[in-house]
Amino acid sequence: MQNQGDQHGRLLNSGSDSRPSWNEYFMSITRLVAERSTCLRRKVGAILVREKRILATGYNGAPEGLAHCLDIGCLRERMGIPSGQRHELCRALHAEQNVLIQAARYGTAVAGSELYCTNLPCIICTKMLINAGVHTIYYSEGYADEMSRDMLKEAGIRVVQLD
């Protein structure tokens, strides 16, 4: 008998197959990717998937070769900048930015892919994902950015929160 997933990606089966659903599988990998984050405030991971194959991974952290916040502290904390505001005042790239950059660096087309991310993307990442041709975003935690939600809806990108 074939396994089915419910709207939250949980495995539904009537047999003894205890394998995770595809959504559970990819989100667990996304959470592992987030563990590489060097951000002191929030560990975020992202993966791009097409046809059940991982295209690229990304996590939030400083550009390659530069000091990480783990090493020198958080500028945003020192300045008292709330989450979701003044993104330009941060050493790190977001996980979603890094996953797109990694794909571009290695010549991997991402149009028609799905993003799995530990957090709903901010407005800056949302605009990049729209232009990259990502058609579905799966995430586990919300993000305080209503403009992002509105723009994803306007672009017709499917957004699914997973448990």
XYZ file of N, CA and C in Angstrom:
489
model
N 0.838 -1.178 0.000
C 0.000 0.000 0.000
C 0.882 1.239 0.000
N 0.500 2.239 -0.738
C 1.276 3.462 -0.853
C 1.002 4.378 0.334
N 2.039 5.035 0.832
C 1.893 5.956 1.948
C 1.416 7.309 1.458
N 0.643 7.990 2.261
C 0.144 9.322 1.965
C 0.593 10.263 3.069
N 0.796 11.526 2.746
C 1.106 12.532 3.755
C -0.088 13.442 3.957
N -0.299 13.883 5.174
C -1.391 14.827 5.413
C -0.926 16.240 5.077
N -1.764 17.241 5.305
C -1.445 18.615 4.924
C -0.249 19.178 5.680
N 0.132 18.562 6.790
C 1.280 19.033 7.568
C 2.527 18.194 7.314
N 2.443 17.279 6.354
C 3.613 16.483 5.999
C 3.835 15.277 6.885
N 2.895 14.981 7.775
C 3.052 13.814 8.646
C 2.730 12.557 7.851
N 3.428 11.495 8.175
C 3.258 10.232 7.473
C 1.956 9.570 7.892
N 1.181 9.171 6.909
C -0.033 8.405 7.151
C 0.131 7.082 6.427
N 0.094 5.981 7.141
C 0.183 4.690 6.463
C -0.598 3.651 7.240
N -0.886 2.567 6.567
C -1.634 1.506 7.214
C -0.765 0.274 7.416
N 0.485 0.355 7.003
C 1.385 -0.782 7.129
C 2.419 -0.554 8.213
N 3.479 -1.320 8.143
C 4.529 -1.231 9.155
C 5.653 -0.279 8.745
N 5.499 0.365 7.592
C 6.519 1.295 7.105
C 6.587 2.506 8.031
N 7.698 2.707 8.688
C 7.828 3.829 9.623
C 8.769 4.905 9.090
N 9.009 4.883 7.794
C 9.865 5.915 7.209
C 9.192 7.265 7.331
N 9.997 8.330 7.478
C 9.395 9.674 7.528
C 8.823 10.053 6.161
N 7.828 10.929 6.178
C 7.322 11.472 4.915
C 8.433 12.308 4.291
N 8.254 12.678 3.026
C 9.255 13.531 2.377
C 9.403 14.857 3.122
N 8.288 15.451 3.542
C 8.366 16.723 4.274
C 9.107 16.565 5.593
N 8.844 15.483 6.315
C 9.569 15.235 7.575
C 11.063 15.041 7.308
N 11.369 14.284 6.279
C 12.750 14.007 5.903
C 13.508 15.296 5.575
N 12.934 16.104 4.669
C 13.622 17.331 4.262
C 13.682 18.356 5.392
N 12.638 18.443 6.214
C 12.681 19.408 7.320
C 13.689 18.975 8.379
N 13.851 17.683 8.598
C 14.862 17.243 9.573
C 16.270 17.576 9.075
N 16.491 17.452 7.773
C 17.787 17.837 7.196
C 17.976 19.350 7.335
N 16.916 20.107 7.104
C 16.973 21.568 7.226
C 17.353 21.973 8.643
N 16.794 21.299 9.629
C 17.142 21.591 11.037
C 18.608 21.258 11.321
N 19.113 20.197 10.730
C 20.525 19.850 10.887
C 21.418 20.903 10.237
N 21.044 21.367 9.058
C 21.792 22.430 8.374
C 21.844 23.674 9.262
N 20.742 23.998 9.932
C 20.676 25.180 10.812
C 21.703 25.110 11.933
N 22.089 23.922 12.332
C 23.073 23.772 13.411
C 24.452 24.319 13.024
N 24.703 24.522 11.725
C 25.960 25.115 11.260
C 25.963 26.634 11.392
N 24.816 27.220 11.694
C 24.686 28.673 11.800
C 25.668 29.243 12.816
N 26.141 30.446 12.508
C 27.047 31.129 13.443
C 26.371 32.350 14.061
N 25.062 32.456 13.892
C 24.294 33.563 14.461
C 24.035 33.308 15.944
N 24.185 34.337 16.737
C 23.950 34.223 18.175
C 22.472 34.360 18.531
N 21.675 34.918 17.644
C 20.258 35.164 17.923
C 19.339 34.045 17.452
N 19.575 33.544 16.257
C 18.647 32.581 15.667
C 19.388 31.708 14.670
N 19.286 30.400 14.848
C 19.881 29.459 13.907
C 18.842 29.107 12.849
N 19.167 29.425 11.593
C 18.237 29.182 10.491
C 18.933 28.319 9.445
N 18.204 27.341 8.952
C 18.695 26.492 7.882
C 17.726 26.512 6.729
N 18.239 26.270 5.512
C 17.401 26.232 4.319
C 17.975 25.215 3.340
N 17.078 24.514 2.656
C 17.500 23.646 1.558
C 16.540 23.849 0.392
N 17.073 23.734 -0.802
C 16.264 23.767 -2.021
C 16.161 22.351 -2.554
N 14.943 21.967 -2.917
C 14.657 20.606 -3.358
C 13.868 20.668 -4.658
N 14.215 19.785 -5.579
C 13.419 19.607 -6.791
C 13.356 18.114 -7.083
N 12.154 17.628 -7.325
C 11.928 16.209 -7.640
C 12.552 15.298 -6.576
N 12.360 15.675 -5.320
C 12.825 14.898 -4.159
C 14.348 14.764 -4.085
N 15.051 15.729 -4.672
C 16.513 15.763 -4.629
C 16.962 17.107 -4.088
N 17.926 17.087 -3.183
C 18.445 18.322 -2.601
C 19.380 18.983 -3.608
N 19.099 20.251 -3.912
C 19.911 21.008 -4.855
C 21.024 21.778 -4.160
N 20.712 22.357 -2.994
C 21.688 23.180 -2.274
C 21.216 23.342 -0.829
N 22.157 23.710 0.033
C 21.852 23.979 1.439
C 22.418 25.344 1.816
N 21.857 25.933 2.863
C 22.377 27.209 3.355
C 21.976 27.433 4.801
N 22.800 28.167 5.507
C 22.495 28.555 6.884
C 22.944 29.987 7.067
N 22.472 30.640 8.116
C 22.827 32.043 8.309
C 24.196 32.167 8.966
N 24.980 33.093 8.421
C 26.321 33.338 8.922
C 27.038 34.368 8.071
N 28.173 34.810 8.563
C 28.972 35.827 7.871
C 29.503 35.285 6.540
N 29.811 36.181 5.607
C 30.397 35.736 4.334
C 31.667 34.912 4.552
N 31.913 34.050 3.605
C 33.060 33.142 3.654
C 34.360 33.895 3.931
N 35.122 33.407 4.888
C 36.423 33.985 5.209
C 36.386 35.154 6.181
N 35.196 35.631 6.547
C 35.080 36.749 7.487
C 34.743 36.235 8.878
N 35.068 37.045 9.878
C 34.791 36.661 11.263
C 33.289 36.507 11.482
N 32.950 35.502 12.240
C 31.547 35.216 12.559
C 31.163 35.868 13.878
N 29.872 36.069 14.048
C 29.355 36.649 15.293
C 29.706 35.778 16.496
N 29.798 34.472 16.287
C 30.228 33.583 17.371
C 31.589 34.002 17.915
N 32.424 34.565 17.044
C 33.782 34.943 17.412
C 33.885 36.376 17.925
N 33.086 37.281 17.357
C 33.261 38.703 17.685
C 32.040 39.361 18.317
N 30.980 38.592 18.491
C 29.771 39.154 19.092
C 28.798 39.659 18.041
N 27.608 40.003 18.507
C 26.507 40.391 17.625
C 26.327 41.907 17.612
N 26.530 42.495 16.454
C 26.340 43.930 16.269
C 24.893 44.330 16.565
N 23.946 43.522 16.132
C 22.528 43.829 16.330
C 22.160 43.822 17.819
N 22.740 42.907 18.565
C 22.503 42.880 20.020
C 23.063 44.148 20.662
N 24.304 44.487 20.294
C 24.944 45.685 20.868
C 24.150 46.950 20.569
N 23.520 47.001 19.386
C 22.777 48.184 18.975
C 21.298 48.131 19.390
N 20.865 47.003 19.964
C 19.486 46.865 20.403
C 18.476 46.817 19.272
N 18.849 46.237 18.145
C 17.968 46.177 16.979
C 17.043 44.962 17.103
N 15.738 45.184 17.067
C 14.792 44.062 17.173
C 14.851 43.138 15.958
N 14.456 41.905 16.164
C 14.372 40.932 15.083
C 13.431 41.438 14.005
N 13.802 41.204 12.747
C 12.958 41.584 11.628
C 13.131 43.010 11.154
N 14.041 43.760 11.763
C 14.258 45.156 11.375
C 15.723 45.380 11.029
N 15.959 46.357 10.148
C 17.315 46.800 9.791
C 18.254 45.640 9.445
N 17.822 44.808 8.500
C 18.603 43.631 8.093
C 20.006 43.985 7.619
N 20.161 45.208 7.098
C 21.476 45.601 6.572
C 22.513 45.755 7.681
N 22.079 45.893 8.925
C 23.002 46.036 10.047
C 23.262 44.675 10.689
N 23.861 43.815 9.901
C 24.165 42.457 10.354
C 25.313 41.922 9.510
N 26.229 41.197 10.117
C 27.343 40.598 9.388
C 26.893 39.406 8.549
N 25.798 38.796 8.953
C 25.396 37.525 8.347
C 24.514 37.685 7.121
N 24.614 36.689 6.276
C 23.645 36.470 5.203
C 22.591 35.532 5.772
N 21.371 35.665 5.296
C 20.317 34.748 5.728
C 20.507 33.390 5.064
N 19.954 32.365 5.678
C 20.050 31.004 5.145
C 19.500 30.923 3.726
N 18.389 31.632 3.486
C 17.774 31.610 2.157
C 18.681 32.270 1.126
N 19.373 33.319 1.513
C 20.325 33.959 0.609
C 21.481 33.005 0.321
N 21.990 32.370 1.361
C 23.113 31.449 1.180
C 22.747 30.226 0.341
N 21.524 29.716 0.455
C 21.152 28.558 -0.355
C 21.071 28.947 -1.833
N 20.566 30.150 -2.127
C 20.525 30.620 -3.517
C 21.931 30.880 -4.047
N 22.784 31.459 -3.232
C 24.167 31.737 -3.639
C 24.922 30.440 -3.893
N 24.735 29.453 -3.018
C 25.414 28.173 -3.218
C 24.978 27.534 -4.535
N 23.691 27.559 -4.813
C 23.207 26.990 -6.077
C 23.820 27.728 -7.260
N 23.841 29.056 -7.201
C 24.415 29.847 -8.295
C 25.907 29.566 -8.453
N 26.611 29.481 -7.352
C 28.063 29.263 -7.381
C 28.424 27.971 -8.108
N 27.580 26.952 -7.944
C 27.879 25.654 -8.548
C 27.025 25.369 -9.785
N 26.352 26.404 -10.296
C 25.629 26.275 -11.552
C 24.375 25.419 -11.490
N 23.703 25.426 -10.355
C 22.498 24.622 -10.180
C 21.258 25.478 -10.382
N 20.463 25.143 -11.383
C 19.218 25.871 -11.630
C 18.225 25.568 -10.520
N 17.529 26.594 -10.050
C 16.592 26.411 -8.940
C 15.143 26.700 -9.322
N 14.888 27.173 -10.526
C 13.509 27.448 -10.950
C 12.690 26.169 -10.828
N 11.500 26.307 -10.255
C 10.626 25.156 -10.075
C 10.921 24.340 -8.829
N 11.790 24.851 -7.970
C 12.156 24.109 -6.761
C 11.259 24.477 -5.581
N 11.443 23.736 -4.506
C 10.770 23.978 -3.238
C 11.821 24.349 -2.214
N 11.483 25.287 -1.343
C 12.377 25.676 -0.260
C 11.858 25.073 1.032
N 12.746 24.426 1.765
C 12.465 24.021 3.143
C 13.319 24.936 4.004
N 12.697 25.580 4.975
C 13.409 26.534 5.812
C 12.891 26.440 7.236
N 13.778 26.606 8.195
C 13.335 26.552 9.583
C 12.445 27.739 9.927
N 12.562 28.836 9.186
C 11.757 30.036 9.429
C 11.123 30.519 8.133
N 9.980 31.183 8.253
C 9.393 31.836 7.102
C 10.341 32.951 6.667
N 10.644 33.074 5.380
C 11.603 34.081 4.924
C 11.162 35.519 5.193
N 12.149 36.388 5.405
C 11.904 37.823 5.546
C 11.565 38.398 4.165
N 11.239 39.657 4.113
C 10.851 40.292 2.855
C 12.000 40.321 1.839
N 13.219 40.537 2.293
C 14.365 40.571 1.373
C 14.553 39.194 0.729
N 14.541 38.152 1.543
C 14.700 36.795 1.013
C 13.504 36.395 0.158
N 12.314 36.835 0.558
C 11.111 36.539 -0.211
C 11.241 37.050 -1.643
N 11.701 38.275 -1.810
C 11.848 38.836 -3.149
C 12.853 38.031 -3.972
N 13.928 37.588 -3.348
C 14.915 36.769 -4.056
C 14.335 35.419 -4.461
N 13.582 34.804 -3.551
C 12.998 33.491 -3.836
C 11.956 33.575 -4.946
N 11.186 34.656 -4.969
C 10.208 34.859 -6.045
C 10.939 34.926 -7.387
N 11.974 35.749 -7.465
C 12.706 35.904 -8.732
C 13.504 34.660 -9.117
N 13.863 33.837 -8.146
C 14.592 32.602 -8.439
C 13.668 31.511 -8.985
N 12.353 31.701 -8.843
C 11.405 30.733 -9.373
C 11.023 29.621 -8.418
N 11.243 29.837 -7.123
C 10.816 28.851 -6.127
C 9.289 28.859 -6.106
N 8.667 27.687 -6.136
C 7.202 27.648 -6.217
C 6.504 27.269 -4.922
N 7.228 26.680 -3.961
C 6.628 26.295 -2.683
C 7.630 26.548 -1.573
N 7.138 27.046 -0.445
C 7.976 27.243 0.735
C 7.367 26.469 1.887
N 8.155 25.562 2.451
C 7.785 24.837 3.661
C 8.623 25.420 4.796
N 8.004 25.718 5.911
C 8.746 26.279 7.039
C 8.174 25.743 8.343
N 8.938 25.884 9.428
C 8.451 25.380 10.712
C 8.092 26.491 11.688
N 8.787 27.624 11.646
C 8.508 28.715 12.578
C 8.160 29.981 11.814
N 7.306 30.800 12.419
C 6.920 32.056 11.794
C 8.021 33.094 11.889
N 7.791 34.212 11.250
C 8.733 35.325 11.264
C 7.894 36.588 11.223
N 8.273 37.553 11.989
C 7.477 38.779 12.131
C 7.615 39.679 10.908
N 7.060 39.256 9.779
C 7.181 40.035 8.560
C 5.929 39.847 7.702
N 4.910 40.642 7.965
C 3.645 40.538 7.232
C 3.818 40.871 5.752
N 4.727 41.780 5.426
C 4.950 42.133 4.027
C 5.413 40.913 3.237
N 6.239 40.080 3.873
C 6.702 38.855 3.242
C 5.524 37.943 2.932
N 4.659 37.733 3.898
C 3.480 36.872 3.696
C 2.602 37.416 2.566
N 2.384 38.729 2.562
C 1.545 39.346 1.532
C 2.154 39.177 0.150
N 3.455 39.364 0.035
C 4.110 39.274 -1.268
C 4.123 37.830 -1.777
N 4.326 36.869 -0.885
C 4.292 35.458 -1.286
C 2.911 35.091 -1.810
N 1.890 35.590 -1.144
C 0.514 35.333 -1.591
C 0.275 35.958 -2.958
N 0.694 37.210 -3.117
C 0.518 37.898 -4.397
C 1.242 37.194 -5.533
N 2.426 36.614 -5.227
C 3.226 35.918 -6.249
C 2.690 34.525 -6.542
N 1.729 34.068 -5.752
C 1.167 32.743 -5.980
C 2.059 31.619 -5.513
N 2.960 31.922 -4.589
C 3.840 30.891 -4.058
C 3.125 30.176 -2.912
N 3.078 28.878 -3.001
C 2.451 28.061 -1.963
C 3.318 28.103 -0.715
N 2.701 28.384 0.417
C 3.413 28.469 1.698
C 2.754 27.495 2.664
N 3.565 26.582 3.235
C 3.035 25.551 4.118
C 3.853 25.513 5.400
N 3.171 25.664 6.529
C 3.855 25.536 7.818
C 3.775 24.075 8.231
N 4.935 23.490 8.527
C 5.015 22.100 8.963
C 5.163 22.035 10.465
N 4.615 20.987 11.061
C 4.746 20.801 12.522
C 6.164 20.418 12.888
